[in-house]
Short mmCIF file of C-alpha atoms and ligand atoms in Angstrom, two decimals:
data_model
loop_
_atom_site.label_atom_id
_atom_site.label_comp_id
_atom_site.label_asym_id
_atom_site.label_seq_id
_atom_site.Cartn_x
_atom_site.Cartn_y
_atom_site.Cartn_z
CA MET A 21 -17.00 36.13 -22.92
CA THR A 22 -18.99 34.02 -25.34
CA ALA A 23 -21.84 31.83 -24.21
CA GLN A 24 -21.32 28.08 -24.28
CA VAL A 25 -24.13 25.76 -25.27
CA TYR A 26 -24.78 22.39 -23.64
CA ASP A 27 -27.51 19.77 -23.70
CA ALA A 28 -27.58 19.88 -19.92
CA ALA A 29 -26.15 21.94 -17.08
CA VAL A 30 -25.89 20.23 -13.71
CA VAL A 31 -25.60 22.61 -10.74
CA GLY A 32 -23.68 21.03 -7.85
CA GLY A 33 -20.63 18.77 -8.08
CA GLY A 34 -21.28 16.59 -5.02
CA LEU A 35 -22.23 12.94 -5.20
CA VAL A 36 -25.73 13.63 -6.51
CA GLY A 37 -24.70 16.10 -9.21
CA SER A 38 -21.65 14.20 -10.41
CA ALA A 39 -23.52 10.86 -10.59
CA ILE A 40 -26.26 12.48 -12.66
CA ALA A 41 -23.80 14.43 -14.82
CA TRP A 42 -21.79 11.29 -15.60
CA GLY A 43 -25.02 9.40 -16.32
CA LEU A 44 -26.07 12.12 -18.75
CA THR A 45 -22.77 11.93 -20.64
CA ARG A 46 -23.37 8.17 -20.93
CA GLN A 47 -26.61 9.05 -22.74
CA GLY A 48 -24.58 11.01 -25.27
CA LEU A 49 -25.40 14.48 -23.93
CA ALA A 50 -22.97 17.40 -23.81
CA VAL A 51 -22.93 18.30 -20.12
CA ALA A 52 -21.50 21.08 -17.96
CA LEU A 53 -21.10 20.44 -14.23
CA LEU A 54 -21.03 23.65 -12.18
CA ASP A 55 -19.78 23.56 -8.61
CA GLU A 56 -19.57 26.28 -6.01
CA GLY A 57 -16.35 25.22 -4.33
CA ASP A 58 -14.81 24.71 -0.92
CA VAL A 59 -16.85 27.42 0.81
CA ALA A 60 -20.00 25.34 0.28
CA PHE A 61 -21.47 22.83 2.72
CA ARG A 62 -20.50 19.55 1.13
CA ALA A 63 -22.04 16.42 2.56
CA SER A 64 -20.31 14.39 -0.13
CA ARG A 65 -16.95 14.97 1.56
CA GLY A 66 -17.95 14.12 5.11
CA ASN A 67 -20.29 11.15 5.05
CA PHE A 68 -20.17 7.67 6.56
CA ALA A 69 -19.96 5.83 3.19
CA LEU A 70 -22.55 3.14 3.74
CA VAL A 71 -24.44 1.63 0.84
CA TRP A 72 -27.40 1.03 3.09
CA VAL A 73 -30.86 -0.46 2.69
CA GLN A 74 -31.82 -1.79 6.14
CA GLY A 75 -34.55 0.24 7.79
CA LYS A 76 -35.11 2.71 4.95
CA GLY A 77 -38.54 3.55 3.51
CA ASP A 78 -40.89 3.26 6.48
CA GLY A 79 -44.20 4.60 5.15
CA GLN A 80 -42.82 4.94 1.62
CA PRO A 81 -42.28 1.59 -0.14
CA ALA A 82 -41.17 3.43 -3.29
CA TYR A 83 -38.11 4.63 -1.35
CA THR A 84 -37.31 1.10 -0.16
CA ARG A 85 -37.50 -0.09 -3.77
CA TRP A 86 -35.39 2.78 -5.12
CA THR A 87 -32.76 2.14 -2.44
CA ARG A 88 -32.79 -1.64 -3.04
CA PHE A 89 -32.45 -1.02 -6.76
CA SER A 90 -29.44 1.23 -6.26
CA ALA A 91 -27.72 -1.19 -3.86
CA ALA A 92 -28.25 -3.99 -6.38
CA GLU A 93 -26.79 -1.84 -9.18
CA TRP A 94 -23.74 -0.85 -7.14
CA PRO A 95 -21.51 -3.70 -8.42
CA ARG A 96 -22.21 -2.44 -11.94
CA LEU A 97 -21.35 1.09 -10.84
CA ARG A 98 -18.07 -0.10 -9.31
CA ASP A 99 -17.20 -1.96 -12.51
CA ALA A 100 -18.13 0.89 -14.84
CA LEU A 101 -16.20 3.44 -12.80
CA GLY A 102 -13.24 1.10 -12.45
CA GLU A 103 -13.16 0.56 -16.19
CA ALA A 104 -13.48 4.26 -17.00
CA THR A 105 -11.00 5.57 -14.42
CA GLY A 106 -8.97 2.76 -12.87
CA ILE A 107 -10.22 3.93 -9.45
CA GLU A 108 -11.24 1.16 -7.05
CA THR A 109 -14.23 2.34 -5.01
CA GLU A 110 -13.75 -0.48 -2.47
CA LEU A 111 -17.31 -1.75 -2.55
CA HIS A 112 -18.04 -4.52 -0.05
CA GLN A 113 -21.60 -5.76 0.27
CA PRO A 114 -21.53 -8.57 2.82
CA GLY A 115 -24.86 -7.44 4.33
CA GLY A 116 -25.09 -5.19 7.35
CA VAL A 117 -26.24 -5.21 10.95
CA HIS A 118 -27.89 -2.83 13.33
CA LEU A 119 -26.86 -3.38 16.96
CA CYS A 120 -29.52 -3.37 19.67
CA PHE A 121 -28.92 -2.80 23.39
CA SER A 122 -32.34 -3.63 24.87
CA ASP A 123 -35.35 -5.83 24.33
CA ALA A 124 -37.43 -2.77 23.57
CA GLU A 125 -34.98 -1.73 20.88
CA ILE A 126 -35.07 -5.19 19.31
CA GLU A 127 -38.86 -5.20 19.35
CA GLU A 128 -39.04 -1.79 17.73
CA ARG A 129 -36.49 -2.73 15.10
CA LEU A 130 -38.21 -5.99 14.21
CA ALA A 131 -41.55 -4.18 13.90
CA LEU A 132 -39.94 -1.67 11.52
CA LEU A 133 -38.38 -4.38 9.38
CA GLU A 134 -41.67 -6.28 9.29
CA ARG A 135 -43.48 -3.14 8.05
CA LEU A 136 -40.82 -2.77 5.37
CA ARG A 137 -41.22 -6.42 4.40
CA GLN A 138 -44.96 -5.98 4.02
CA GLY A 139 -44.43 -2.77 2.05
CA ALA A 140 -42.06 -4.60 -0.29
CA GLY A 141 -44.80 -7.03 -1.32
CA ASN A 142 -43.65 -9.37 -4.07
CA HIS A 143 -40.14 -7.92 -4.02
CA GLY A 144 -39.55 -9.61 -0.70
CA TYR A 145 -37.42 -8.21 2.11
CA GLU A 146 -35.09 -10.53 3.92
CA TYR A 147 -34.08 -9.84 7.51
CA ARG A 148 -33.09 -11.75 10.59
CA LEU A 149 -32.42 -11.22 14.28
CA ILE A 150 -29.01 -12.54 15.26
CA GLN A 151 -28.15 -13.25 18.88
CA GLY A 152 -25.95 -15.23 21.21
CA SER A 153 -23.09 -17.31 19.86
CA GLU A 154 -24.07 -16.65 16.26
CA LEU A 155 -23.65 -12.92 16.89
CA ALA A 156 -20.33 -13.48 18.68
CA ASP A 157 -19.05 -15.51 15.73
CA MET A 158 -20.20 -12.90 13.25
CA LEU A 159 -18.70 -9.87 15.03
CA PRO A 160 -15.40 -10.54 16.85
CA GLY A 161 -15.25 -9.04 20.31
CA ILE A 162 -18.84 -7.82 20.38
CA GLY A 163 -19.63 -6.41 23.82
CA PRO A 164 -21.97 -8.03 26.33
CA LYS A 165 -24.25 -4.98 26.25
CA VAL A 166 -25.25 -5.78 22.68
CA ILE A 167 -28.09 -8.24 23.09
CA GLY A 168 -28.95 -8.69 19.45
CA ALA A 169 -28.49 -7.39 15.94
CA THR A 170 -30.79 -7.20 12.95
CA TRP A 171 -29.23 -8.32 9.71
CA THR A 172 -30.18 -7.69 6.10
CA PRO A 173 -28.25 -9.07 3.12
CA TYR A 174 -28.43 -5.91 0.98
CA ASP A 175 -26.08 -3.59 2.83
CA GLY A 176 -22.45 -2.69 2.36
CA HIS A 177 -19.97 0.15 2.28
CA VAL A 178 -17.49 1.89 -0.02
CA ASN A 179 -14.78 4.52 0.00
CA SER A 180 -16.97 7.54 -0.67
CA LEU A 181 -14.13 9.95 -1.44
CA LYS A 182 -12.89 7.59 -4.10
CA LEU A 183 -16.46 7.36 -5.38
CA LEU A 184 -16.65 11.13 -5.73
CA HIS A 185 -13.23 11.25 -7.37
CA ALA A 186 -14.15 8.44 -9.78
CA LEU A 187 -17.44 10.08 -10.77
CA HIS A 188 -15.63 13.33 -11.55
CA ARG A 189 -12.90 11.58 -13.51
CA ALA A 190 -15.37 9.42 -15.44
CA PHE A 191 -17.47 12.48 -16.24
CA VAL A 192 -14.53 14.45 -17.60
CA SER A 193 -13.08 11.53 -19.55
CA ALA A 194 -16.50 11.00 -21.16
CA GLY A 195 -16.26 14.56 -22.49
CA GLY A 196 -18.08 16.41 -19.71
CA ARG A 197 -16.97 19.90 -18.74
CA TYR A 198 -16.35 20.51 -15.03
CA LEU A 199 -16.45 24.13 -13.90
CA PRO A 200 -15.29 24.62 -10.30
CA ASN A 201 -15.80 27.87 -8.39
CA ALA A 202 -18.97 28.49 -10.37
CA ARG A 203 -21.61 29.45 -7.85
CA ILE A 204 -24.95 30.03 -9.53
CA ALA A 205 -26.87 32.88 -7.92
CA ALA A 206 -29.15 33.97 -10.73
CA ALA A 207 -30.55 32.40 -13.86
CA THR A 208 -32.94 33.01 -16.71
CA ALA A 209 -35.39 30.16 -17.04
CA ARG A 210 -37.82 29.49 -19.86
CA PRO A 211 -39.14 26.10 -20.95
CA HIS A 212 -36.17 24.11 -22.31
CA ASP A 213 -34.10 27.28 -22.41
CA PHE A 214 -31.85 28.10 -19.47
CA ARG A 215 -29.07 30.66 -19.02
CA LEU A 216 -26.70 30.43 -16.10
CA GLY A 217 -24.00 33.01 -15.40
CA THR A 218 -20.60 31.66 -14.32
CA PRO A 219 -17.19 33.31 -13.88
CA SER A 220 -16.06 31.59 -17.11
CA GLY A 221 -18.95 32.83 -19.17
CA GLU A 222 -22.62 32.22 -19.68
CA ILE A 223 -23.87 28.64 -19.94
CA LEU A 224 -26.85 27.94 -22.18
CA ALA A 225 -28.62 24.61 -21.85
CA SER A 226 -31.93 23.01 -22.74
CA ARG A 227 -31.91 21.02 -19.50
CA VAL A 228 -30.79 22.03 -16.07
CA VAL A 229 -30.46 19.72 -13.08
CA LEU A 230 -30.38 21.29 -9.61
CA ALA A 231 -28.18 19.06 -7.49
CA ALA A 232 -26.70 21.70 -5.23
CA GLY A 233 -27.47 19.92 -1.95
CA LEU A 234 -28.49 22.51 0.65
CA GLY A 235 -27.98 25.17 -2.05
CA ASN A 236 -31.06 23.83 -3.85
CA ARG A 237 -33.37 25.55 -1.42
CA ALA A 238 -32.48 28.98 -2.82
CA LEU A 239 -32.00 27.85 -6.43
CA ALA A 240 -35.19 25.85 -6.98
CA PRO A 241 -37.65 28.79 -6.98
CA LEU A 242 -35.71 30.41 -9.85
CA PHE A 243 -36.85 27.44 -11.97
CA GLY A 244 -40.42 27.03 -10.73
CA LEU A 245 -39.36 24.25 -8.36
CA ALA A 246 -39.19 23.77 -4.60
CA ALA A 247 -36.51 22.10 -2.51
CA PRO A 248 -37.44 22.48 1.14
CA VAL A 249 -34.29 20.86 2.54
CA VAL A 250 -32.62 21.68 5.85
CA PRO A 251 -29.23 20.87 7.35
CA ASN A 252 -28.87 18.02 9.85
CA LYS A 253 -25.46 17.73 11.46
CA GLY A 254 -23.60 14.47 11.81
CA GLN A 255 -20.31 14.06 13.71
CA VAL A 256 -17.91 11.25 12.86
CA LEU A 257 -14.81 9.91 14.67
CA VAL A 258 -12.05 7.85 13.06
CA THR A 259 -9.56 5.57 14.81
CA GLU A 260 -6.00 4.69 13.94
CA ARG A 261 -5.58 1.87 11.45
CA ALA A 262 -5.88 -1.67 12.66
CA ARG A 263 -5.73 -5.08 11.02
CA GLN A 264 -9.02 -6.11 9.46
CA ILE A 265 -11.32 -7.29 12.19
CA LEU A 266 -14.88 -6.26 11.32
CA PRO A 267 -16.22 -8.44 8.51
CA LEU A 268 -19.32 -6.36 7.94
CA PRO A 269 -20.54 -2.82 8.54
CA THR A 270 -23.01 -1.77 11.21
CA THR A 271 -25.18 1.35 11.10
CA PHE A 272 -22.69 3.35 13.17
CA ILE A 273 -19.38 1.45 13.20
CA ARG A 274 -17.48 0.25 10.16
CA GLN A 275 -13.89 -0.61 9.28
CA THR A 276 -12.55 0.91 6.08
CA GLY A 277 -10.48 -0.93 3.49
CA GLU A 278 -7.38 0.81 4.86
CA GLY A 279 -8.08 -0.35 8.39
CA THR A 280 -9.35 2.75 10.18
CA ILE A 281 -12.58 2.32 12.08
CA MET A 282 -15.22 4.97 11.55
CA LEU A 283 -17.54 5.75 14.41
CA GLY A 284 -20.71 7.60 13.60
CA ASP A 285 -22.77 9.46 13.74
CA SER A 286 -24.94 11.98 15.43
CA LYS A 287 -28.15 13.52 14.15
CA GLU A 288 -28.38 17.15 15.24
CA ASP A 289 -30.66 19.94 14.14
CA ALA A 290 -28.13 22.71 14.59
CA GLY A 291 -28.66 24.83 11.49
CA PHE A 292 -25.69 25.76 9.31
CA ASP A 293 -23.19 24.96 12.04
CA LEU A 294 -20.19 22.72 11.46
CA SER A 295 -18.69 22.93 14.94
CA GLN A 296 -17.82 19.75 16.81
CA SER A 297 -18.89 19.29 20.38
CA PRO A 298 -17.13 17.23 23.07
CA ASP A 299 -20.40 15.93 24.54
CA VAL A 300 -21.58 14.53 21.22
CA MET A 301 -18.15 13.10 20.44
CA ALA A 302 -18.11 11.45 23.87
CA THR A 303 -21.55 9.93 23.26
CA ILE A 304 -20.43 8.51 19.92
CA ALA A 305 -17.29 7.05 21.48
CA ALA A 306 -19.18 5.59 24.44
CA ARG A 307 -21.73 3.88 22.22
CA ALA A 308 -18.91 2.49 20.08
CA VAL A 309 -17.07 1.10 23.11
CA ALA A 310 -20.31 -0.41 24.44
CA SER A 311 -20.63 -2.15 21.08
CA PHE A 312 -17.03 -3.35 20.83
CA PRO A 313 -15.09 -2.93 24.10
CA TRP A 314 -11.75 -3.41 22.30
CA LEU A 315 -12.32 -0.06 20.57
CA ALA A 316 -11.32 1.62 23.85
CA ASP A 317 -7.68 0.71 23.13
CA LEU A 318 -7.61 2.54 19.82
CA ASN A 319 -6.66 6.18 19.37
CA ILE A 320 -8.99 8.58 17.63
CA VAL A 321 -6.94 10.24 14.90
CA ARG A 322 -9.54 12.32 13.10
CA ALA A 323 -12.98 13.75 13.69
CA TRP A 324 -15.29 15.97 11.70
CA SER A 325 -18.84 17.06 11.24
CA ALA A 326 -20.87 17.48 8.06
CA LEU A 327 -24.38 18.55 7.21
CA ARG A 328 -26.94 16.12 5.83
CA VAL A 329 -29.36 17.40 3.24
CA MET A 330 -32.70 16.56 4.86
CA SER A 331 -36.27 16.88 3.69
CA ALA A 332 -39.09 16.96 6.23
CA ASP A 333 -39.91 13.25 5.78
CA GLY A 334 -36.35 12.13 5.01
CA PHE A 335 -37.19 10.94 1.51
CA PRO A 336 -35.59 12.32 -1.66
CA ILE A 337 -36.97 15.08 -3.84
CA TYR A 338 -37.03 14.44 -7.60
CA GLU A 339 -39.18 16.60 -9.81
CA GLN A 340 -39.36 18.30 -13.19
CA SER A 341 -40.57 21.88 -13.24
CA ARG A 342 -44.09 22.31 -14.57
CA THR A 343 -43.62 25.97 -15.46
CA CYS A 344 -40.13 25.48 -16.91
CA PRO A 345 -39.95 21.94 -18.27
CA GLY A 346 -36.39 20.83 -18.77
CA ALA A 347 -35.48 21.92 -15.22
CA PHE A 348 -35.13 19.12 -12.66
CA VAL A 349 -34.39 19.05 -8.95
CA ALA A 350 -32.58 16.19 -7.19
CA ASN A 351 -32.01 16.03 -3.42
CA CYS A 352 -31.46 13.11 -1.11
CA HIS A 353 -29.79 12.27 2.16
CA SER A 354 -28.18 9.03 0.95
CA GLY A 355 -26.13 10.10 -2.01
CA VAL A 356 -23.60 7.28 -1.61
CA THR A 357 -26.24 4.56 -1.58
CA LEU A 358 -28.22 6.12 -4.40
CA ALA A 359 -25.26 6.90 -6.69
CA ALA A 360 -26.01 3.89 -8.91
CA ALA A 361 -29.71 4.75 -9.22
CA HIS A 362 -28.81 8.35 -10.06
CA ALA A 363 -26.30 7.42 -12.75
CA PHE A 364 -28.12 4.47 -14.30
CA ALA A 365 -31.83 5.30 -13.85
CA LEU A 366 -32.42 8.95 -12.99
CA ALA A 367 -29.98 10.37 -15.56
CA PRO A 368 -31.59 8.46 -18.49
CA MET A 369 -35.01 9.76 -17.42
CA ILE A 370 -33.67 13.32 -17.40
CA ALA A 371 -32.08 12.75 -20.81
CA GLU A 372 -35.48 11.50 -22.07
CA GLY A 373 -37.17 14.57 -20.64
CA GLU A 374 -39.54 12.76 -18.31
CA LEU A 375 -39.32 11.22 -14.86
CA ASP A 376 -40.71 7.71 -14.57
CA PRO A 377 -43.95 7.42 -12.55
CA MET A 378 -42.00 5.32 -10.02
CA LEU A 379 -40.52 8.63 -8.83
CA ALA A 380 -43.92 10.36 -8.55
CA PRO A 381 -44.01 9.97 -4.73
CA PHE A 382 -40.91 12.17 -4.50
CA THR A 383 -42.21 15.51 -5.82
CA ALA A 384 -42.00 18.43 -3.42
CA ALA A 385 -45.78 18.87 -3.65
CA ARG A 386 -46.05 16.34 -0.80
CA PHE A 387 -44.81 19.01 1.61
CA ASP A 388 -47.60 21.45 0.72
CA VAL A 389 -49.88 20.94 3.68
CA PRO A 390 -53.20 22.63 2.96
CA ALA A 391 -54.04 25.16 5.63
CA ALA A 392 -56.61 23.87 8.08
CA ALA A 393 -60.08 25.18 7.35
CA MET B 22 23.41 10.46 10.17
CA PHE B 23 22.16 11.98 13.44
CA ARG B 24 24.48 12.67 16.38
CA LEU B 25 23.78 14.12 19.79
CA ARG B 26 25.13 17.61 20.37
CA PRO B 27 28.47 17.39 22.19
CA GLU B 28 27.18 19.31 25.24
CA ALA B 29 24.13 17.01 25.63
CA ARG B 30 24.07 14.97 28.81
CA ALA B 31 22.75 11.66 27.57
CA THR B 32 21.52 10.04 30.75
CA VAL B 33 18.30 8.24 29.78
CA ARG B 34 18.86 4.76 28.36
CA VAL B 35 16.28 3.21 26.03
CA SER B 36 16.17 0.28 23.66
CA VAL B 37 15.30 0.88 20.01
CA ASP B 38 14.64 -2.36 18.14
CA GLY B 39 17.17 -4.06 20.41
CA ARG B 40 19.83 -1.32 20.23
CA GLU B 41 20.71 0.54 23.42
CA VAL B 42 20.90 4.31 23.07
CA ALA B 43 21.20 7.09 25.62
CA LEU B 44 19.37 10.41 25.23
CA PRO B 45 19.18 13.62 27.25
CA GLU B 46 16.19 14.04 29.54
CA GLY B 47 13.19 15.49 27.71
CA ALA B 48 14.19 14.06 24.33
CA SER B 49 11.49 12.28 22.34
CA ALA B 50 11.31 8.62 21.48
CA ALA B 51 11.56 9.71 17.83
CA ALA B 52 14.91 11.33 18.61
CA ALA B 53 15.97 7.98 20.08
CA VAL B 54 14.95 6.26 16.85
CA LEU B 55 17.09 8.67 14.84
CA ALA B 56 20.01 8.39 17.25
CA ALA B 57 19.87 4.60 16.98
CA GLY B 58 20.40 4.92 13.22
CA LEU B 59 17.62 2.56 12.12
CA ALA B 60 16.74 2.43 8.43
CA ALA B 61 13.02 2.56 9.26
CA ILE B 62 10.79 2.57 12.32
CA ARG B 63 7.57 1.68 10.58
CA GLU B 64 6.13 0.07 7.48
CA THR B 65 2.89 1.64 6.27
CA PRO B 66 -0.26 -0.52 6.49
CA VAL B 67 -1.39 0.00 2.90
CA SER B 68 1.73 -0.13 0.71
CA GLY B 69 4.32 -1.37 3.20
CA ALA B 70 6.58 1.65 2.56
CA LYS B 71 9.36 2.14 5.11
CA ARG B 72 9.36 5.33 7.19
CA LEU B 73 11.43 7.25 9.72
CA PRO B 74 10.32 10.17 11.92
CA TYR B 75 9.89 13.21 9.74
CA CYS B 76 8.03 16.23 11.08
CA MET B 77 8.96 15.69 14.76
CA MET B 78 5.85 17.62 15.77
CA GLY B 79 2.93 15.24 15.66
CA VAL B 80 1.43 15.73 12.23
CA CYS B 81 2.91 13.25 9.75
CA PHE B 82 2.56 9.94 11.66
CA ASP B 83 5.75 8.63 10.06
CA CYS B 84 7.23 7.96 13.52
CA LEU B 85 4.65 5.32 14.57
CA ALA B 86 6.25 2.75 16.83
CA GLU B 87 5.38 0.23 19.47
CA ILE B 88 6.42 1.86 22.72
CA ASP B 89 6.46 -0.24 25.89
CA GLY B 90 4.05 -2.67 24.28
CA VAL B 91 1.55 -0.08 23.06
CA PRO B 92 1.30 -0.12 19.26
CA ASN B 93 0.91 2.84 16.89
CA ARG B 94 2.29 5.53 19.16
CA GLN B 95 3.66 8.72 17.67
CA ALA B 96 7.23 8.49 18.91
CA CYS B 97 7.81 12.23 18.48
CA MET B 98 5.08 12.94 21.03
CA VAL B 99 6.48 10.66 23.72
CA GLU B 100 9.34 11.58 26.07
CA VAL B 101 12.04 8.99 26.64
CA ARG B 102 12.07 7.28 30.03
CA GLU B 103 14.77 5.10 31.51
CA GLY B 104 14.32 1.52 30.29
CA MET B 105 11.78 2.36 27.58
CA THR B 106 11.42 -0.21 24.81
CA ILE B 107 10.76 1.15 21.33
CA ARG B 108 10.00 -1.32 18.58
CA PRO B 109 9.10 -0.91 14.90
CA GLN B 110 5.45 -0.70 13.89
CA ARG B 111 5.02 -3.06 10.97
CA GLY B 112 1.74 -2.44 9.17
CA ALA B 113 -1.52 -1.95 11.01
CA ARG B 114 -1.75 -2.85 14.68
CA ALA B 115 -3.47 -6.00 15.79
CA ILE B 116 -6.54 -5.92 18.01
CA GLU B 117 -6.98 -8.05 21.11
CA THR B 118 -10.69 -8.77 21.21
CA ASP B 119 -10.54 -10.51 24.57
CA ALA B 120 -8.99 -7.48 26.29
CA GLU B 121 -11.11 -6.10 29.11
C1 FAD C 21 -22.44 12.68 8.66
C2 FAD C 21 -23.05 12.17 7.38
C3 FAD C 21 -23.09 10.81 7.15
C4 FAD C 21 -23.64 10.31 5.97
N1 FAD C 21 -23.61 8.98 5.75
C5 FAD C 21 -24.08 8.48 4.57
C6 FAD C 21 -23.98 7.10 4.30
O1 FAD C 21 -23.44 6.33 5.11
N2 FAD C 21 -24.51 6.63 3.14
C7 FAD C 21 -25.12 7.47 2.24
O2 FAD C 21 -25.60 6.98 1.22
N3 FAD C 21 -25.19 8.79 2.46
C8 FAD C 21 -24.68 9.32 3.60
N4 FAD C 21 -24.74 10.66 3.83
C9 FAD C 21 -25.41 11.51 2.86
C10 FAD C 21 -24.60 11.87 1.65
O3 FAD C 21 -23.33 12.33 2.03
C11 FAD C 21 -25.41 12.94 0.92
O4 FAD C 21 -26.63 12.41 0.53
C12 FAD C 21 -24.75 13.37 -0.30
O5 FAD C 21 -23.44 13.74 -0.09
C13 FAD C 21 -25.51 14.57 -0.84
O6 FAD C 21 -24.85 14.95 -2.01
P1 FAD C 21 -25.21 16.26 -2.73
O7 FAD C 21 -24.44 16.22 -3.99
O8 FAD C 21 -26.69 16.42 -2.81
O9 FAD C 21 -24.76 17.42 -1.73
P2 FAD C 21 -23.34 18.07 -1.43
O10 FAD C 21 -22.28 17.12 -1.20
O11 FAD C 21 -23.60 19.08 -0.38
O12 FAD C 21 -22.99 18.79 -2.79
C14 FAD C 21 -23.66 19.92 -3.23
C15 FAD C 21 -22.72 20.67 -4.10
O13 FAD C 21 -23.42 21.78 -4.66
C16 FAD C 21 -22.58 22.87 -4.72
N5 FAD C 21 -23.41 24.07 -4.66
C17 FAD C 21 -24.19 24.51 -3.64
N6 FAD C 21 -24.81 25.65 -3.99
C18 FAD C 21 -24.42 25.93 -5.26
C19 FAD C 21 -24.73 26.98 -6.17
N7 FAD C 21 -25.58 27.97 -5.86
N8 FAD C 21 -24.12 26.97 -7.39
C20 FAD C 21 -23.25 25.98 -7.72
N9 FAD C 21 -22.96 24.95 -6.90
C21 FAD C 21 -23.54 24.94 -5.69
C22 FAD C 21 -21.62 22.73 -3.55
O14 FAD C 21 -20.35 23.25 -3.89
C23 FAD C 21 -21.52 21.22 -3.36
O15 FAD C 21 -20.35 20.68 -3.93
C24 FAD C 21 -24.19 11.20 5.00
C25 FAD C 21 -24.14 12.57 5.24
C26 FAD C 21 -23.58 13.06 6.40
C27 FAD C 21 -23.53 14.53 6.59
S1 FES C 22 7.51 12.55 13.21
FE1 FES C 22 5.71 13.34 12.27
S2 FES C 22 4.18 12.70 13.67
FE2 FES C 22 5.97 12.07 14.61
#
């Protein structure tokens, strides 16, 4: 088999890899997108599909800004993908709420949002506590146990499977080459000179982007990089379709464009385990019914679990290799939200060969805790 | 198109979109829909396509009906009972927010 030469090889065809790969083709690069396949853990196929800003970036204002930027660019992403593929990603950004069940919860939430507002400085950060009849008007049938909700104007949701489909289609129609069932296990890495073995031949590229989700942990060291990410399980329940009733998404309940209501989502450190557990499912359902008692009448028609790609502090990892420049790593746990930033900002930086200093807080070096003396 | 087998003892009477049909004990509400000869029992919520029961084993959801006032039930998973009322499911179900 003859080697094929590309300007960039992107490893991982989930939301992160396909957004970057499409972004690179928009910069005029010849790009190969290599994906392991259905045996992999694939967060991009099991997420909750929020484009979410509220509450993110505590202790790291750069993450709040990056998230805000991506949410603001999402309408452009929807339009560009719609134009390129005809696929409607169903973006709705009416703002979003987080439901609170106690005074302590409200207090904690308001303190968090105030820290984020201060961290945002001149950028501003709008939020509000909504209660009483205003809350009842905003969210039909809200339960009496919900005593307040924090609202921010930046949030929304999409159809994340359509997003993934659209990114792949746009990438291929822009001339990108998608190679499924191409698990990368070994590579030769020299500065700006990378060789990756795949079942359809060797891929040569002057740039390589590691966007293999949980697979990055093993891949990164081959390129002089580090990706200390671990799985974090989330279980999701989905109801039968109902007429549109929820005008805006909440952090753990949202109604899709087709009418189903998604109930999320747990956060479990369970390793590489995709099993579903009745106790967790019951907790999710009970919290949902406490939020909106009318949910008790609806049947659950689907349920699944998926693994988040988590770093120790929950913030993304973006870095170029120092020993093998041209190799980049990209990991995050909000690949839906950040899809616009990845396609429109990160990909151009990678094409240029340098990450903007705004991403400096996201190198993996932050996890290297010096041993105590 | 569908007929009961000649040896069937059709003793359970139900109403399917206003038509009276009799089915043997243990038959499903979806069988009643087919026996009643309707053109469709549901219209899909997204495109409005018309559907009749198809798989008869709980996987395709094409048999959704309002059964005794409860919307979106899979008729193939429900046994007929004397006096049961089966009505078409048109689009997505409504939600009663003031329900207890
Ligand atoms: C329950 C849950 C809810 C979530 N909710 C939201 C949300 O509401 N909003 C939001 O923004 N985000 C959400 N997320 C996060 C979002 O889904 C992830 O951030 C995103 O999917 C990560 O994308 P990824 O491409 O990095 O990883 P993945 O989707 O895991 O993709 C990685 C890809 O790399 C491939 N791969 C792995 N190893 C190799 C290898 N060695 N060689 C080649 N290919 C390889 C795999 O085949 C896979 O396709 C949620 C996640 C979960 C689990
Ligand atoms: S006929 Fe298929 S689910 Fe009932």
